[in-house]
Amino acid sequence: MSNATRVGVHRFQYAGKESAKVFIDLGYAQNFDQAVVTFIRVDSATRISGYRLSTGWAKKQPVYFVAEFSQPFRYQLYENAKPIEGATAHG
């Protein structure tokens, strides 16, 4: 866990025979929130990390994340809605 004031911890479990899928959209916004800078990196076969800096109810609101997976995954990164090569993406 963490000793920070605002922390979110999520755990997902997939059941069934279909392949599990996760979609991370750092540009998504609701209401008056707007992403200013986004970054995502594939750190290893089972880990991704990144951040999102947005403006809205707070003028500079950074959100950092790390996602650990129990199995290796395949991925496709996008910049400006276009698929890109490599293990990092900026938005």
Coordinates of N, CA, C and O in Angstrom, one line a residue:
M1 N 0.8 -1.2 0.0 CA 0.0 0.0 0.0 C 0.9 1.2 0.0 O 2.0 1.2 -0.2
S2 N 0.3 2.4 0.3 CA 1.0 3.6 0.3 C 0.6 4.5 1.4 O -0.4 4.4 2.0
N3 N 1.5 5.4 1.7 CA 1.2 6.4 2.8 C 0.8 7.7 2.3 O 0.6 8.6 3.1
A4 N 0.5 7.8 1.0 CA 0.0 9.1 0.4 C -1.4 9.3 0.8 O -2.2 8.4 1.1
T5 N -1.8 10.6 0.8 CA -3.2 11.0 1.1 C -4.2 10.5 0.1 O -5.3 10.0 0.5
R6 N -3.9 10.5 -1.2 CA -4.9 10.1 -2.2 C -4.2 8.9 -3.0 O -3.4 9.2 -3.8
V7 N -4.7 7.7 -2.7 CA -4.2 6.6 -3.4 C -5.4 5.7 -3.8 O -6.3 5.5 -3.1
G8 N -5.3 5.1 -5.0 CA -6.3 4.1 -5.4 C -5.6 2.8 -5.7 O -4.5 2.8 -6.4
V9 N -6.1 1.7 -5.2 CA -5.6 0.4 -5.5 C -6.8 -0.4 -6.1 O -7.9 -0.5 -5.5
H10 N -6.5 -1.0 -7.2 CA -7.5 -1.8 -7.9 C -7.0 -3.2 -8.2 O -5.8 -3.4 -8.4
R11 N -7.9 -4.2 -8.1 CA -7.5 -5.5 -8.4 C -8.6 -6.1 -9.3 O -9.8 -6.1 -8.9
F12 N -8.2 -6.7 -10.4 CA -9.2 -7.3 -11.4 C -8.9 -8.7 -11.5 O -7.7 -9.1 -11.6
Q13 N -9.9 -9.6 -11.6 CA -9.7 -11.0 -11.9 C -10.6 -11.3 -13.0 O -11.8 -10.9 -13.0
Y14 N -10.1 -12.1 -14.0 CA -10.8 -12.5 -15.2 C -11.2 -13.9 -15.1 O -10.3 -14.8 -14.8
A15 N -12.4 -14.2 -15.3 CA -12.9 -15.6 -15.4 C -13.4 -15.9 -16.8 O -13.8 -15.0 -17.5
G16 N -13.5 -17.1 -17.2 CA -14.0 -17.4 -18.5 C -13.0 -17.9 -19.4 O -11.8 -18.0 -19.1
K17 N -13.4 -18.2 -20.6 CA -12.5 -18.8 -21.6 C -11.9 -17.7 -22.6 O -11.0 -18.0 -23.3
E18 N -12.5 -16.6 -22.7 CA -12.0 -15.5 -23.6 C -10.8 -14.9 -23.0 O -10.6 -14.9 -21.9
S19 N -10.0 -14.3 -23.9 CA -8.8 -13.6 -23.5 C -9.2 -12.3 -22.8 O -10.1 -11.6 -23.2
A20 N -8.5 -12.0 -21.7 CA -8.7 -10.8 -21.0 C -8.2 -9.6 -21.8 O -7.2 -9.7 -22.4
K21 N -8.8 -8.5 -21.7 CA -8.4 -7.3 -22.4 C -8.5 -6.1 -21.4 O -9.5 -6.0 -20.6
V22 N -7.5 -5.2 -21.5 CA -7.5 -4.0 -20.7 C -7.3 -2.8 -21.6 O -6.3 -2.9 -22.4
F23 N -8.1 -1.8 -21.5 CA -7.9 -0.6 -22.4 C -7.6 0.6 -21.4 O -8.5 0.9 -20.6
I24 N -6.5 1.2 -21.6 CA -6.1 2.4 -20.8 C -6.2 3.6 -21.7 O -5.3 3.8 -22.6
D25 N -7.1 4.5 -21.4 CA -7.2 5.7 -22.2 C -6.9 7.0 -21.4 O -7.7 7.5 -20.6
L26 N -5.7 7.4 -21.5 CA -5.2 8.5 -20.6 C -5.8 9.9 -21.1 O -5.7 10.9 -20.4
G27 N -6.3 9.9 -22.3 CA -6.9 11.2 -22.8 C -8.4 11.3 -22.5 O -8.9 12.4 -22.7
Y28 N -9.0 10.3 -21.9 CA -10.4 10.4 -21.6 C -10.7 11.5 -20.6 O -9.9 11.6 -19.6
A29 N -11.7 12.2 -20.7 CA -12.1 13.3 -19.8 C -13.6 13.4 -19.6 O -14.3 13.1 -20.6
Q30 N -14.0 13.8 -18.4 CA -15.4 14.0 -18.2 C -15.5 15.5 -17.7 O -14.6 16.1 -17.1
N31 N -16.7 16.0 -17.9 CA -17.0 17.4 -17.5 C -16.0 18.4 -18.0 O -15.7 18.4 -19.2
F32 N -15.4 19.2 -17.2 CA -14.4 20.2 -17.6 C -13.0 19.8 -17.5 O -12.1 20.6 -17.6
D33 N -12.7 18.5 -17.2 CA -11.3 18.0 -17.1 C -10.7 17.9 -18.5 O -11.4 17.6 -19.4
Q34 N -9.4 18.2 -18.6 CA -8.8 18.0 -19.9 C -7.3 17.6 -19.7 O -6.6 18.1 -18.8
A35 N -6.9 16.5 -20.4 CA -5.6 16.0 -20.3 C -4.6 17.0 -21.0 O -4.9 17.5 -22.1
V36 N -3.6 17.4 -20.3 CA -2.6 18.3 -20.8 C -1.4 17.5 -21.3 O -0.9 17.8 -22.4
V37 N -0.9 16.6 -20.6 CA 0.3 15.7 -20.9 C -0.1 14.3 -20.5 O -0.6 14.1 -19.3
T38 N 0.2 13.3 -21.3 CA 0.1 11.9 -20.9 C 1.3 11.1 -21.3 O 2.0 11.5 -22.3
F39 N 1.6 10.1 -20.6 CA 2.7 9.2 -20.9 C 2.4 7.8 -20.4 O 1.9 7.6 -19.3
I40 N 2.8 6.8 -21.2 CA 2.6 5.4 -20.8 C 3.9 4.7 -21.3 O 4.4 5.0 -22.4
R41 N 4.3 3.7 -20.5 CA 5.5 3.0 -20.9 C 5.3 1.5 -20.5 O 4.8 1.2 -19.4
V42 N 5.7 0.6 -21.4 CA 5.7 -0.8 -21.1 C 7.1 -1.1 -20.5 O 8.1 -1.0 -21.1
D43 N 7.1 -1.4 -19.2 CA 8.3 -1.6 -18.4 C 8.9 -3.0 -18.6 O 10.1 -3.2 -18.6
S44 N 8.0 -4.0 -18.7 CA 8.4 -5.4 -18.9 C 7.2 -6.1 -19.5 O 6.2 -5.6 -19.8
A45 N 7.3 -7.4 -19.6 CA 6.3 -8.3 -20.1 C 5.0 -8.3 -19.2 O 4.0 -8.8 -19.6
T46 N 5.2 -7.9 -18.0 CA 4.0 -7.9 -17.0 C 3.8 -6.6 -16.3 O 3.0 -6.5 -15.4
R47 N 4.4 -5.5 -16.8 CA 4.3 -4.2 -16.0 C 4.2 -3.0 -17.0 O 5.0 -2.9 -17.9
I48 N 3.3 -2.1 -16.7 CA 3.2 -0.8 -17.4 C 3.2 0.3 -16.4 O 2.7 0.1 -15.2
S49 N 3.6 1.5 -16.7 CA 3.6 2.6 -15.8 C 3.4 3.9 -16.7 O 3.5 3.9 -17.9
G50 N 3.0 5.0 -16.0 CA 2.8 6.2 -16.7 C 2.2 7.3 -15.8 O 2.1 7.2 -14.6
Y51 N 1.8 8.4 -16.5 CA 1.2 9.5 -15.8 C 0.2 10.3 -16.7 O 0.3 10.1 -17.9
R52 N -0.6 11.1 -16.0 CA -1.5 12.0 -16.8 C -1.5 13.3 -16.0 O -1.8 13.3 -14.8
L53 N -1.2 14.4 -16.7 CA -1.4 15.7 -16.1 C -2.6 16.3 -16.7 O -2.7 16.4 -17.9
S54 N -3.5 16.8 -15.9 CA -4.7 17.3 -16.4 C -5.0 18.7 -15.7 O -4.4 19.0 -14.7
T55 N -6.0 19.4 -16.3 CA -6.5 20.6 -15.7 C -8.0 20.5 -15.7 O -8.6 19.9 -16.5
G56 N -8.5 21.1 -14.7 CA -10.0 21.1 -14.5 C -10.3 21.6 -13.1 O -10.0 22.8 -12.9
W57 N -10.8 20.8 -12.2 CA -11.1 21.3 -10.9 C -9.8 21.7 -10.2 O -9.8 22.5 -9.3
A58 N -8.6 21.1 -10.6 CA -7.3 21.5 -10.1 C -6.5 21.9 -11.4 O -6.6 21.3 -12.4
K59 N -5.8 23.0 -11.3 CA -5.1 23.5 -12.5 C -4.0 22.6 -12.9 O -3.7 22.5 -14.1
K60 N -3.3 22.0 -12.0 CA -2.2 21.0 -12.4 C -2.5 19.8 -11.5 O -2.1 19.7 -10.3
Q61 N -3.1 18.8 -12.1 CA -3.5 17.6 -11.4 C -2.7 16.4 -12.0 O -3.1 15.8 -13.0
P62 N -1.6 16.0 -11.3 CA -0.9 14.8 -11.8 C -1.5 13.5 -11.2 O -1.9 13.5 -10.1
V63 N -1.6 12.5 -12.1 CA -2.0 11.1 -11.6 C -0.9 10.2 -12.2 O -0.7 10.2 -13.4
Y64 N -0.3 9.4 -11.3 CA 0.7 8.4 -11.7 C 0.2 7.1 -11.5 O -0.7 6.8 -10.6
F65 N 0.6 6.1 -12.3 CA 0.1 4.7 -12.1 C 1.1 3.7 -12.5 O 2.1 4.0 -13.2
V66 N 0.9 2.5 -11.9 CA 1.7 1.3 -12.2 C 0.7 0.2 -12.3 O -0.1 0.1 -11.4
A67 N 0.8 -0.6 -13.3 CA -0.1 -1.8 -13.4 C 0.8 -3.0 -13.5 O 1.6 -3.1 -14.4
E68 N 0.6 -4.0 -12.6 CA 1.3 -5.3 -12.6 C 0.3 -6.3 -13.1 O -0.8 -6.4 -12.5
F69 N 0.7 -7.2 -14.0 CA -0.2 -8.3 -14.5 C 0.4 -9.6 -14.1 O 1.7 -9.8 -14.0
S70 N -0.4 -10.6 -13.8 CA 0.1 -11.9 -13.4 C 0.6 -12.8 -14.5 O 1.2 -13.8 -14.3
Q71 N 0.3 -12.3 -15.8 CA 0.8 -13.0 -16.9 C 1.3 -12.0 -18.0 O 0.9 -10.9 -18.0
P72 N 2.3 -12.5 -18.8 CA 2.8 -11.6 -19.9 C 1.6 -11.2 -20.8 O 0.6 -11.9 -20.9
F73 N 1.7 -10.0 -21.4 CA 0.7 -9.5 -22.2 C 1.2 -9.0 -23.5 O 2.4 -8.7 -23.7
R74 N 0.3 -8.9 -24.5 CA 0.6 -8.2 -25.8 C 0.0 -6.8 -25.7 O -1.0 -6.6 -25.0
Y75 N 0.6 -5.9 -26.4 CA 0.0 -4.5 -26.4 C 0.2 -3.8 -27.7 O 0.9 -4.2 -28.6
Q76 N -0.6 -2.7 -27.8 CA -0.6 -1.8 -28.9 C -0.7 -0.4 -28.3 O -1.7 -0.1 -27.6
L77 N 0.3 0.5 -28.5 CA 0.2 1.8 -28.0 C -0.3 2.8 -29.2 O 0.0 2.5 -30.4
Y78 N -0.9 3.9 -28.8 CA -1.4 4.8 -29.8 C -1.0 6.2 -29.4 O -0.9 6.6 -28.2
E79 N -0.7 7.1 -30.4 CA -0.5 8.5 -30.2 C -1.4 9.2 -31.2 O -1.4 8.9 -32.4
N80 N -2.2 10.1 -30.7 CA -3.2 10.9 -31.5 C -4.1 9.9 -32.3 O -4.3 10.1 -33.5
A81 N -4.5 8.9 -31.6 CA -5.4 7.9 -32.2 C -4.8 7.0 -33.3 O -5.5 6.3 -34.0
K82 N -3.5 7.0 -33.4 CA -2.8 6.2 -34.5 C -1.9 5.2 -33.8 O -1.1 5.6 -32.9
P83 N -1.9 4.0 -34.2 CA -1.0 3.0 -33.6 C 0.5 3.4 -33.9 O 0.8 3.9 -34.9
I84 N 1.3 3.1 -32.9 CA 2.7 3.4 -33.0 C 3.5 2.2 -32.6 O 3.0 1.3 -32.0
E85 N 4.8 2.2 -33.1 CA 5.7 1.1 -32.7 C 6.4 1.5 -31.4 O 6.4 2.7 -31.0
G86 N 6.9 0.6 -30.7 CA 7.7 0.9 -29.5 C 7.0 0.7 -28.2 O 5.8 0.2 -28.2
A87 N 7.7 1.0 -27.1 CA 7.1 0.7 -25.7 C 6.8 1.9 -25.0 O 6.5 1.9 -23.8
T88 N 6.8 3.1 -25.6 CA 6.4 4.3 -24.9 C 5.5 5.2 -25.8 O 5.6 5.1 -27.1
A89 N 4.6 5.9 -25.2 CA 3.7 6.8 -26.0 C 3.5 8.1 -25.1 O 3.3 8.0 -23.9
H90 N 3.5 9.2 -25.9 CA 3.2 10.5 -25.2 C 1.9 11.1 -25.9 O 1.7 10.9 -27.1
G91 N 1.2 11.8 -25.1 CA 0.0 12.4 -25.6 C -0.2 13.9 -25.2 O 0.5 14.3 -24.3

